[in-house]
Structure formats: C-alpha cells, structure tokens
PDB file of C-alpha atoms and ligand atoms in Angstrom:
ATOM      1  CA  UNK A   1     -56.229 184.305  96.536  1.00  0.00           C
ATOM      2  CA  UNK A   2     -53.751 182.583  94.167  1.00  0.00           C
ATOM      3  CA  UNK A   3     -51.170 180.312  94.869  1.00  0.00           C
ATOM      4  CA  UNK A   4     -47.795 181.722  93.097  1.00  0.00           C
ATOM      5  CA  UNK A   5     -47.716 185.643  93.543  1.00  0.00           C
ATOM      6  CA  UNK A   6     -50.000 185.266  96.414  1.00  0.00           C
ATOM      7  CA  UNK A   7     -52.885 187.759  97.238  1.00  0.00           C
ATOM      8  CA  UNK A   8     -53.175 191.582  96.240  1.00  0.00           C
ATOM      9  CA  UNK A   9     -53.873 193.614  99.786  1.00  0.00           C
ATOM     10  CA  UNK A  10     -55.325 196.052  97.275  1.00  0.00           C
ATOM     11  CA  UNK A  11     -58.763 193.785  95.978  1.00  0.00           C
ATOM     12  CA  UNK A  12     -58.612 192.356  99.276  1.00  0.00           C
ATOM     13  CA  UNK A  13     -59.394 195.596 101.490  1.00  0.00           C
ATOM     14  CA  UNK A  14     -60.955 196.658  98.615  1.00  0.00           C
ATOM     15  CA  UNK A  15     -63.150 193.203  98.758  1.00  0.00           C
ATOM     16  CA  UNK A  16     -63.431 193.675 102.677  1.00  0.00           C
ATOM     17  CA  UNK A  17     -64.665 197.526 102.792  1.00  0.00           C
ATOM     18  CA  UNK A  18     -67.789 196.803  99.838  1.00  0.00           C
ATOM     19  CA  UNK A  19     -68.827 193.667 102.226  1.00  0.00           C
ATOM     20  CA  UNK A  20     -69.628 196.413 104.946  1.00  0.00           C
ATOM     21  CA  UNK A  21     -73.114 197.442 104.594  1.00  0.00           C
ATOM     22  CA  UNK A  22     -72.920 201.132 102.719  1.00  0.00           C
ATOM     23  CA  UNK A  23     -74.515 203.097 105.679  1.00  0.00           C
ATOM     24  CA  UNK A  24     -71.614 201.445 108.159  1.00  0.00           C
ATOM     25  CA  UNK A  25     -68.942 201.859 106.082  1.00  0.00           C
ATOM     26  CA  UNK A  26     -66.839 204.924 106.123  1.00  0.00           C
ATOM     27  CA  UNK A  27     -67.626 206.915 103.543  1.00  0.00           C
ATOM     28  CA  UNK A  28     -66.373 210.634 101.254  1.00  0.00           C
ATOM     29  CA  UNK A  29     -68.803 212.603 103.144  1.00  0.00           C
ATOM     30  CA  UNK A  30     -67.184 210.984 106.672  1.00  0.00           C
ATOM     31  CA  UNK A  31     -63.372 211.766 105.081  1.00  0.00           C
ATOM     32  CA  UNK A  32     -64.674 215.592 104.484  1.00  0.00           C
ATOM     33  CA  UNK A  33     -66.452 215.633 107.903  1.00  0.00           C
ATOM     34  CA  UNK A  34     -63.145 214.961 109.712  1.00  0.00           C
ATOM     35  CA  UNK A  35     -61.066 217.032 107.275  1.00  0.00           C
ATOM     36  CA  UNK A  36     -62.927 219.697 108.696  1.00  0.00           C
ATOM     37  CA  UNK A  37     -61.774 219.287 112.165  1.00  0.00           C
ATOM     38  CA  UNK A  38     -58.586 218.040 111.391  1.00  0.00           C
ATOM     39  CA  UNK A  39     -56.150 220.828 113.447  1.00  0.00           C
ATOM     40  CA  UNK A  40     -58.500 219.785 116.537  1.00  0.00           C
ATOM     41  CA  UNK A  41     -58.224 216.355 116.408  1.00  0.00           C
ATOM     42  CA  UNK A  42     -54.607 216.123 115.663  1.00  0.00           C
ATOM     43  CA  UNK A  43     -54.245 218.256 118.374  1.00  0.00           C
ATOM     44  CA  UNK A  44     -55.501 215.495 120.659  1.00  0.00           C
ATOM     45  CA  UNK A  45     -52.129 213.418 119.981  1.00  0.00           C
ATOM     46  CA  UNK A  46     -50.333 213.772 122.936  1.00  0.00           C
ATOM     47  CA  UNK A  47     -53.450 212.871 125.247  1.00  0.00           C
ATOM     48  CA  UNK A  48     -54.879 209.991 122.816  1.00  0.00           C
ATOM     49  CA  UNK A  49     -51.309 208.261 122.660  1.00  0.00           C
ATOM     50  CA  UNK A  50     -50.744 208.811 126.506  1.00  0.00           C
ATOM     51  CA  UNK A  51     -53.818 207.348 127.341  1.00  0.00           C
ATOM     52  CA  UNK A  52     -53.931 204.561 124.656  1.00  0.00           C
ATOM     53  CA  UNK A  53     -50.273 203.332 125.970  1.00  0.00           C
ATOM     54  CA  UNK A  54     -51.504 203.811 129.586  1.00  0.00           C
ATOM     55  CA  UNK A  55     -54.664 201.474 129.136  1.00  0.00           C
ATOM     56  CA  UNK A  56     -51.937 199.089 127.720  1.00  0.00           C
ATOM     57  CA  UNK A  57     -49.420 198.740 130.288  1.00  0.00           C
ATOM     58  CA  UNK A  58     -52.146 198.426 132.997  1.00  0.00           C
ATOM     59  CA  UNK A  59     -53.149 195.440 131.444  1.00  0.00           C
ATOM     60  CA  UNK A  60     -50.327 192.661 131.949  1.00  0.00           C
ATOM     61  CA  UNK A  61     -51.304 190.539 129.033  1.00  0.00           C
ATOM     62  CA  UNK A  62     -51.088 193.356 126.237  1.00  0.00           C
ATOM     63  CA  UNK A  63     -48.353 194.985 128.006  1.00  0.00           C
ATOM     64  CA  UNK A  64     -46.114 192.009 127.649  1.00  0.00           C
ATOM     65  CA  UNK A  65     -46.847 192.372 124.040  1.00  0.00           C
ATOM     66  CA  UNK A  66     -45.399 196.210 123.790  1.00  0.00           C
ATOM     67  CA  UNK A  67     -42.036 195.071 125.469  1.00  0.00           C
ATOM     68  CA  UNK A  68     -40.209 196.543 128.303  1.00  0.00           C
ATOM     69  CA  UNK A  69     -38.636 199.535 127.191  1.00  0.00           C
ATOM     70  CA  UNK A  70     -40.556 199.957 123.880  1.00  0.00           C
ATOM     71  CA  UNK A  71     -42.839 202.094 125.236  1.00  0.00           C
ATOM     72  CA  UNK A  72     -41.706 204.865 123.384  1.00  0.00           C
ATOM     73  CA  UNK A  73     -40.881 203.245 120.128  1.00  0.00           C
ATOM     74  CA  UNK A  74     -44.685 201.441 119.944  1.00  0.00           C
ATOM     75  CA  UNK A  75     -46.189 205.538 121.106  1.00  0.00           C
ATOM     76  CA  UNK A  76     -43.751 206.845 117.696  1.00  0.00           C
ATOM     77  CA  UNK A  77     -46.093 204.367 115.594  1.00  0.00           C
ATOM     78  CA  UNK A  78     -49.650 205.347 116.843  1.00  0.00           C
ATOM     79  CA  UNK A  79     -48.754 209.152 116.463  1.00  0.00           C
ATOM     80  CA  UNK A  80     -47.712 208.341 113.290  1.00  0.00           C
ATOM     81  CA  UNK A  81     -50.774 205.998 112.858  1.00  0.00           C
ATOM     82  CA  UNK A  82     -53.011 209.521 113.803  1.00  0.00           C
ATOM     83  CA  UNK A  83     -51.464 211.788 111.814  1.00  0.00           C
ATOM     84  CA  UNK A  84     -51.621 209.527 108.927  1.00  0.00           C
ATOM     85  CA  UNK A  85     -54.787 209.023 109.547  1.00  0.00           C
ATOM     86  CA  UNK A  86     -55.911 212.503 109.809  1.00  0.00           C
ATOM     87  CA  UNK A  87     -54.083 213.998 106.776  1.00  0.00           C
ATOM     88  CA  UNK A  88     -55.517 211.881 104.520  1.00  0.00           C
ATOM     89  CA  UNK A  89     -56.231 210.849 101.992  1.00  0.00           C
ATOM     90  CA  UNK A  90     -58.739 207.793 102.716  1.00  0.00           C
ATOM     91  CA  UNK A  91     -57.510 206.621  99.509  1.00  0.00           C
ATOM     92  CA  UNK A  92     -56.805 202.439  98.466  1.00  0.00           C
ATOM     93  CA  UNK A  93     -53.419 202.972 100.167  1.00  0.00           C
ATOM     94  CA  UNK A  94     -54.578 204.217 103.483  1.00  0.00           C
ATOM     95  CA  UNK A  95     -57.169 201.216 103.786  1.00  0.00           C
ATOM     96  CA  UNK A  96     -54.166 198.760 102.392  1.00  0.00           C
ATOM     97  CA  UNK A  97     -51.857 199.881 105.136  1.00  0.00           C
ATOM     98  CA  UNK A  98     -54.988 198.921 107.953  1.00  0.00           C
ATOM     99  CA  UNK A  99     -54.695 195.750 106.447  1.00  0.00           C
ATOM    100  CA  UNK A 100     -51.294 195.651 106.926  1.00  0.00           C
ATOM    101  CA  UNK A 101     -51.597 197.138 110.662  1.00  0.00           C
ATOM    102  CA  UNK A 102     -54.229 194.217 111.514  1.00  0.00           C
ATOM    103  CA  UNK A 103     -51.293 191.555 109.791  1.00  0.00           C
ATOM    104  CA  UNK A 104     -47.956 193.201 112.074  1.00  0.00           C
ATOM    105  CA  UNK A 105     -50.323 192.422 115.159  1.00  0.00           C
ATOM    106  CA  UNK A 106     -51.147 189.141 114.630  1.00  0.00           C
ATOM    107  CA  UNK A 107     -47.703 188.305 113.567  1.00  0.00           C
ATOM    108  CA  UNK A 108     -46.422 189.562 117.494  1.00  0.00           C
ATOM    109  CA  UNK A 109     -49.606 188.244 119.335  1.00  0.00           C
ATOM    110  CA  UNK A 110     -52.201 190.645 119.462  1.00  0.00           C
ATOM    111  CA  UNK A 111     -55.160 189.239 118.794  1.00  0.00           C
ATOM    112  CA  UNK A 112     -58.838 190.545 117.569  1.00  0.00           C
ATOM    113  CA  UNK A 113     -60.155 190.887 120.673  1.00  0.00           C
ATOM    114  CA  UNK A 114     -57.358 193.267 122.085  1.00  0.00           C
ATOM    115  CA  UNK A 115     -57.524 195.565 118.845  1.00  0.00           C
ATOM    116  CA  UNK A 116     -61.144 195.699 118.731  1.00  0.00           C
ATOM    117  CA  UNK A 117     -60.872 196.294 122.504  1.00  0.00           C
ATOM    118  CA  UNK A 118     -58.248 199.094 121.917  1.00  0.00           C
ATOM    119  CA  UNK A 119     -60.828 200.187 119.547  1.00  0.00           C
ATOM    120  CA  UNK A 120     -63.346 200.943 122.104  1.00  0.00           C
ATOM    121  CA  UNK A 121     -60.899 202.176 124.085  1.00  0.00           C
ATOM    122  CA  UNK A 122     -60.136 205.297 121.384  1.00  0.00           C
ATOM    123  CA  UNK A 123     -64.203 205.999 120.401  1.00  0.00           C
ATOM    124  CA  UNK A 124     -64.761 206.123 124.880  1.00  0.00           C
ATOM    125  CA  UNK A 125     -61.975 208.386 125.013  1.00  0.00           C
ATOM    126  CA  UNK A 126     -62.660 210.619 121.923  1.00  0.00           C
ATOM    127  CA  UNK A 127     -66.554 211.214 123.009  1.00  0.00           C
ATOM    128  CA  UNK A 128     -65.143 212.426 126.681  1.00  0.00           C
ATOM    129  CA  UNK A 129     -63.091 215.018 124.003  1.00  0.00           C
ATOM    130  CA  UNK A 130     -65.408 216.053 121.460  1.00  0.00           C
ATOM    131  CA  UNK A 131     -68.405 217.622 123.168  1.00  0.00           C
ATOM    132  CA  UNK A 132     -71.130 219.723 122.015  1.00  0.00           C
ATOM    133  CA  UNK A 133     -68.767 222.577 123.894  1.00  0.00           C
ATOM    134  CA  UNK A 134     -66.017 221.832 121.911  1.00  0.00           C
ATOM    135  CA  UNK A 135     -67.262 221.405 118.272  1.00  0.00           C
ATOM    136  CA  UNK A 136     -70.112 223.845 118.827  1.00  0.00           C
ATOM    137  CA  UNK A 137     -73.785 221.875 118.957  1.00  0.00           C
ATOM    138  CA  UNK A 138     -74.850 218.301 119.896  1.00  0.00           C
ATOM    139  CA  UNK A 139     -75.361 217.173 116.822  1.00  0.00           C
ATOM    140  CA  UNK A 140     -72.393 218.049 115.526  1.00  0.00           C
ATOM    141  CA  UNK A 141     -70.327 216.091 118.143  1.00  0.00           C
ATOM    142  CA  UNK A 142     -72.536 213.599 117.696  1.00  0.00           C
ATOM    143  CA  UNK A 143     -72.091 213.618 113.640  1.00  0.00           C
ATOM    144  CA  UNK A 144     -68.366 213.365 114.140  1.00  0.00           C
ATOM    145  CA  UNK A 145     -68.878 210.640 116.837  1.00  0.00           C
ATOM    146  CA  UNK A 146     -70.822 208.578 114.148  1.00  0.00           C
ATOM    147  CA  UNK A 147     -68.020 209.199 111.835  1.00  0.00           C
ATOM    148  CA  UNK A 148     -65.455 208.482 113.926  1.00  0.00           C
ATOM    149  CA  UNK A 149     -67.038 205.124 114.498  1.00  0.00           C
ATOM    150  CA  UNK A 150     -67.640 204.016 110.844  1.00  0.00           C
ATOM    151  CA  UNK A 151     -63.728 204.350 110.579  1.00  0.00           C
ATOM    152  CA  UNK A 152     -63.397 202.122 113.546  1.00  0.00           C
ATOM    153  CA  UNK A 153     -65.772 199.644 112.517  1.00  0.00           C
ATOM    154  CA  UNK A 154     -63.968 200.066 108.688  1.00  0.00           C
ATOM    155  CA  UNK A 155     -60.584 199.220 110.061  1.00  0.00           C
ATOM    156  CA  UNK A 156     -61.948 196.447 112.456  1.00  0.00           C
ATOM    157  CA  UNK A 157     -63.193 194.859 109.270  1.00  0.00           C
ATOM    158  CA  UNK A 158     -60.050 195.152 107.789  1.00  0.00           C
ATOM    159  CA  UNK A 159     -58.060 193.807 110.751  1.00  0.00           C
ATOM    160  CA  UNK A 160     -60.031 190.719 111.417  1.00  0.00           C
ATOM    161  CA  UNK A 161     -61.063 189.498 108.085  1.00  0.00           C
ATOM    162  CA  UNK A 162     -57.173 190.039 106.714  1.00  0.00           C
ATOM    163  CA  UNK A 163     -56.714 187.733 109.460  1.00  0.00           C
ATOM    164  CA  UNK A 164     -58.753 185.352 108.380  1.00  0.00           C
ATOM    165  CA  UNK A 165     -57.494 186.036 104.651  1.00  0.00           C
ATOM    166  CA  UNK A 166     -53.685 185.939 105.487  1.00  0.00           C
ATOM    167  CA  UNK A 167     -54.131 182.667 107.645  1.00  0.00           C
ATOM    168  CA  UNK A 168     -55.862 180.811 104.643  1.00  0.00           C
ATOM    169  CA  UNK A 169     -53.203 182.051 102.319  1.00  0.00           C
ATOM    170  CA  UNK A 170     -50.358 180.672 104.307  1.00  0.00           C
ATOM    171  CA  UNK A 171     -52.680 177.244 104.950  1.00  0.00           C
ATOM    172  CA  UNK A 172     -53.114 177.383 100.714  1.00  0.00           C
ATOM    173  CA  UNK A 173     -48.669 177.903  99.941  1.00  0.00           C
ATOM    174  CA  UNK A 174     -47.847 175.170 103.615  1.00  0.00           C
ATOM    175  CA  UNK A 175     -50.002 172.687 101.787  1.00  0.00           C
ATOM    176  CA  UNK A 176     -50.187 173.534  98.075  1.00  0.00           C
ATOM    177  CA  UNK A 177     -53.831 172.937  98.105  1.00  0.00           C
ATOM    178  CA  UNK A 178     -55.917 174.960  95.764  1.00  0.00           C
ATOM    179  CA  UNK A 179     -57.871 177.376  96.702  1.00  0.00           C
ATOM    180  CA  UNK A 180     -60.935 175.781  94.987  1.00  0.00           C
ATOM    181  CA  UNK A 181     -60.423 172.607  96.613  1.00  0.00           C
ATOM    182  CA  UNK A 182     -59.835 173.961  99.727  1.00  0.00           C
ATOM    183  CA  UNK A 183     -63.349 175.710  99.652  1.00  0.00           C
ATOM    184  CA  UNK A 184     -64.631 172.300  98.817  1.00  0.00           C
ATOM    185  CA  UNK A 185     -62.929 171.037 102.080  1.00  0.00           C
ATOM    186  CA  UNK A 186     -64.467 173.118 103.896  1.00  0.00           C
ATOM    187  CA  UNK A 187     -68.081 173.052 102.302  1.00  0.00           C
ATOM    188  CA  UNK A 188     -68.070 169.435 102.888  1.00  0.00           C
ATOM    189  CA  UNK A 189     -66.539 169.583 107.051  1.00  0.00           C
ATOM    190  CA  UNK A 190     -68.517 172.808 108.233  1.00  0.00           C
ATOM    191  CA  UNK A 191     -71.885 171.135 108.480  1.00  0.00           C
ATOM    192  CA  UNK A 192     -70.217 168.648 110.604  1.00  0.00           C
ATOM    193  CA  UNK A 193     -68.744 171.234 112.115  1.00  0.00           C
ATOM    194  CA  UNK A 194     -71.995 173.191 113.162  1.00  0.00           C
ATOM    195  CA  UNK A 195     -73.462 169.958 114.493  1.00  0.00           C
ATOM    196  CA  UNK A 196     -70.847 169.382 116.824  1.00  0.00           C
ATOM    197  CA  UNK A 197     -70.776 173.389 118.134  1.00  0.00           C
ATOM    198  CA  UNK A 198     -74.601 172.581 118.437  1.00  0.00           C
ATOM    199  CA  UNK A 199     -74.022 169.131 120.432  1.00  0.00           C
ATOM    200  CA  UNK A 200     -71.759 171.063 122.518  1.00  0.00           C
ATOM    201  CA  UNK A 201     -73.791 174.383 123.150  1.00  0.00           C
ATOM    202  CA  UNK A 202     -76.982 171.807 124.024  1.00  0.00           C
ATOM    203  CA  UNK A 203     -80.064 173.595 124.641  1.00  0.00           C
ATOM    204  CA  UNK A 204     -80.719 177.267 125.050  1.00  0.00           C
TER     205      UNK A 204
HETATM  206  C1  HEM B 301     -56.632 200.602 117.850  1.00  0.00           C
HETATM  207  C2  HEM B 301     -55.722 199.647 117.919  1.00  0.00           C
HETATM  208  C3  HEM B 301     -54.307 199.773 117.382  1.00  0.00           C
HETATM  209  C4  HEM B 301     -53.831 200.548 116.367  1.00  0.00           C
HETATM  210  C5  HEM B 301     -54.603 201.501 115.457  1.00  0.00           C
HETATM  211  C6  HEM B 301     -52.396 200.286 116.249  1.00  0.00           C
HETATM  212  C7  HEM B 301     -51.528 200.857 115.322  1.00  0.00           C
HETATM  213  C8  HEM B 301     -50.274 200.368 115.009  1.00  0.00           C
HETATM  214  C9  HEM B 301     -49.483 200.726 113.840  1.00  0.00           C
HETATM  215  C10 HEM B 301     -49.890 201.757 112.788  1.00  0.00           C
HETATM  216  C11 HEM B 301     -48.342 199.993 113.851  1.00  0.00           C
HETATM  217  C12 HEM B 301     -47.208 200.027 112.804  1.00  0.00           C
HETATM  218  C13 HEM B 301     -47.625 199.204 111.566  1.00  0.00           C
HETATM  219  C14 HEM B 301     -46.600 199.294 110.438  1.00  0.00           C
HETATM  220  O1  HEM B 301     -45.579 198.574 110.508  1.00  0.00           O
HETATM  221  O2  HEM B 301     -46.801 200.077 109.498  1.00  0.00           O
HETATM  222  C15 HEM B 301     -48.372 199.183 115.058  1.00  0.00           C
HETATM  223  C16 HEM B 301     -47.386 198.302 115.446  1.00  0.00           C
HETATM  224  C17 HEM B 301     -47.376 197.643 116.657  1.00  0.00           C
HETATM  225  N1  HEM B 301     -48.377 197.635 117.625  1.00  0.00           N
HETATM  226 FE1  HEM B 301     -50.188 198.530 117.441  1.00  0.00          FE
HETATM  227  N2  HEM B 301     -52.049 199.378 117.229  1.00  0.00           N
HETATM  228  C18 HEM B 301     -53.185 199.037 117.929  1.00  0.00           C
HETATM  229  C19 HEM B 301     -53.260 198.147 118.992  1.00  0.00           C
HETATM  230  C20 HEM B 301     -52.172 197.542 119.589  1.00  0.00           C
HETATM  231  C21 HEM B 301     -52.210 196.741 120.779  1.00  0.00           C
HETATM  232  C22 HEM B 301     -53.491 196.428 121.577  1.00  0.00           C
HETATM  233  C23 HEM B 301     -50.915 196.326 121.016  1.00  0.00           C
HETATM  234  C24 HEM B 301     -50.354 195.457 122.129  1.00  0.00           C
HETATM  235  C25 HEM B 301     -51.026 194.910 123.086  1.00  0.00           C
HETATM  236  C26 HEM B 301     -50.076 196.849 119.962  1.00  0.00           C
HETATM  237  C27 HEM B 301     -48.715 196.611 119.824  1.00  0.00           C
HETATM  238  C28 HEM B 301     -47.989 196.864 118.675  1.00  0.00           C
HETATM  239  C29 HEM B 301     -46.660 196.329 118.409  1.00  0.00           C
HETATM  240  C30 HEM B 301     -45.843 195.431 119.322  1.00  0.00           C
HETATM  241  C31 HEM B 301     -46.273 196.813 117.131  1.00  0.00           C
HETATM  242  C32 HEM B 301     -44.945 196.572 116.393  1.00  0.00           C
HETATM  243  C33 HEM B 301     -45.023 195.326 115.538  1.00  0.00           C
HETATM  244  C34 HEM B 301     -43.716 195.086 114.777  1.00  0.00           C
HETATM  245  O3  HEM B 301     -43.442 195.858 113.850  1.00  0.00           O
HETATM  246  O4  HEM B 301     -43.004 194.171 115.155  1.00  0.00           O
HETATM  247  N3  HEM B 301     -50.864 197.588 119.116  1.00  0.00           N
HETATM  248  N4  HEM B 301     -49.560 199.423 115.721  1.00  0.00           N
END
C-alpha cells in the first residue's frame, strides 16, 4: 500500500491468491479441467442466473440491495460474470477484476457474508447439475466439483481480503498516516484488543 498513487489491484490479488494454501487455490490444471467442459457449463446460464436472482429477491435484505426494477440489469452482469469466467483466460486480469467485483459490492452494501453466502448458493446448485450422468463417472463430477470450489474459495479470498485492503487504504489517504505507523498502531492496540474479546467471550 502507498500513500500517493495508492495500491496496485495487480500485487494485491496477486499477494491474496499465493496466501491460499497451493492445494486450495485454483490452479492451471483446474483452468484446463473446466476448459474442457466449457460448452456445458455455459450452457447452464439461463438456469444459474434465474436461480441466483431468485434466491435474491426471496430474501428482503439482499433484494433491497438489487433495486426494484434492476432485476434485469444486475442478471446482464452475472451472465456476463459466467461467460467471462468460463472463456478464460484465468490470467492476472481475470483475478484483478474479482477484486474489483468484491470492491463494487461493498461500495452498494453487500457485505461478506451475503457473497460468500451467494457463493454457496452457486457450488449447491451446480452439484444438483453436474452429476456422474451428466459428465460421465463419479469421479469426474466430483473432480469438477472440487474445481469448481477452489475458484469459489479463490474469489472469496479475493473479495474479503480486498475488503479489508481497500478499507485500510482509504483509513491510510482520510488520515495521512503511514502505512508503517499505522501497522505500529495496530501492533501496539490488538493485544488489548484480544483481551477485551476474551473478557467478553468469558469462559468456554
Ligand atoms: C457469487 C456472488 C456474486 C457474484 C459473482 C457477483 C457478480 C457481480 C459482477 C461481475 C458485477 C459487476 C462488476 C463490475 O462492475 O465489473 C456485480 C455488480 C453488482 N452486484 Fe453482484 N455478484 C454476486 C453477489 C451479489 C449479491 C449477493 C448482490 C445483492 C444482494 C449483488 C448485487 C450487485 C449489484 C447491486 C451490482 C452493481 C453495483 C454497481 O455497479 O453499482 N451481487 N456483481
């Protein structure tokens, strides 16, 4: 993070994605895996966005996020979302633009939770679609499954630790602290901090 000229979304999903372990993390041989049944899962659009927005509106809180009568724009931006996602390339860009996604969100009130819960929402739905009758064999569905999940838990990363990254960057140019003594700050006021979450949890 730097004061003036402000933080590079490149080294920080970059930064994000090598702080996953390397067996969670999305990886080449995931990107090829889903390449491979790329027709079949972009034919899912129509049913993944229907449901997706449908899960949203039934819940008051994230529906009054989506806006009445923006149904239709928000549904343009997940197709596009899929398709994106599905044509590739899993290249610095792609994982930029997640970090970008998990920023727009926050900025209009969706938090973590409702993402992450979204999240869920797509890897339930996708294993009712890709079954052992449907890509051929058990394991395979449950290969792509796996796969399916590292890029969730990828993008997750993404989305709530740009969060966190973001926030402090705004904190660092409203205050015109530096970053190094802002990390002091907070060295020095999390112990205290951790006592009183303790004093407050009591015993267990
Ligand atoms: C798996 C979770 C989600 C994904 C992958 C996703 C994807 C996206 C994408 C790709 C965009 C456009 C970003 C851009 O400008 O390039 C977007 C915008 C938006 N999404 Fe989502 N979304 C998710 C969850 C949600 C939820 C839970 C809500 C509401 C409750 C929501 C509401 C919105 C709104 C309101 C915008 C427009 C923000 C703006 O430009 O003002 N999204 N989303």
């Amino acid at each position: 993070m730097t004061k003036n000229g402000g933080m590079n979304v490149f080294d920080l999903t970059s930064k994000i994605i090598a702080d996953i372990p390397e067996g969670q993390r999305f990886s080449e041989k995931d990107a090829e895996l889903l390449m491979r049944f790329k027709s079949q899962l972009l034919a899912m659009e129509e049913d993944l966005v229907k449901g997706f927005y449908d899960t949203i509106e039934a819940n008051p809180q994230m529906a009054n996020l989506i806006g009445h009568g923006a149904r239709e724009e928000r549904e343009k931006t997940l197709r596009r979302w899929w398709q994106r996602t599905l044509s590739g390339p899993f290249d610095d860009q792609y994982w930029a633009w997640q970090s970008l996604v998990g920023v727009v969100h926050i900025k209009v009130g969706v938090k973590n939770p409702m993402m992450m819960g979204m999240w869920t929402w797509v890897i339930s739905w996708l294993r009712t679609q890709i079954t052992p009758e449907f890509v051929g064999s058990k394991a395979l569905a449950d290969e792509i499954m796996v796969t399916v999940e590292r890029l969730s838990l990828t993008a997750q990363a993404i989305t709530a630790e740009s969060y966190l990254a973001y926030y402090l960057e705004t904190v660092i140019r409203i205050t015109g602290f530096r970053p190094a003594l802002l990390e002091r700050m907070f060295r020095s006021e999390i112990d205290v901090l951790v006592g009183e979450v303790r004093g407050q949890l009591g015993s267990i």
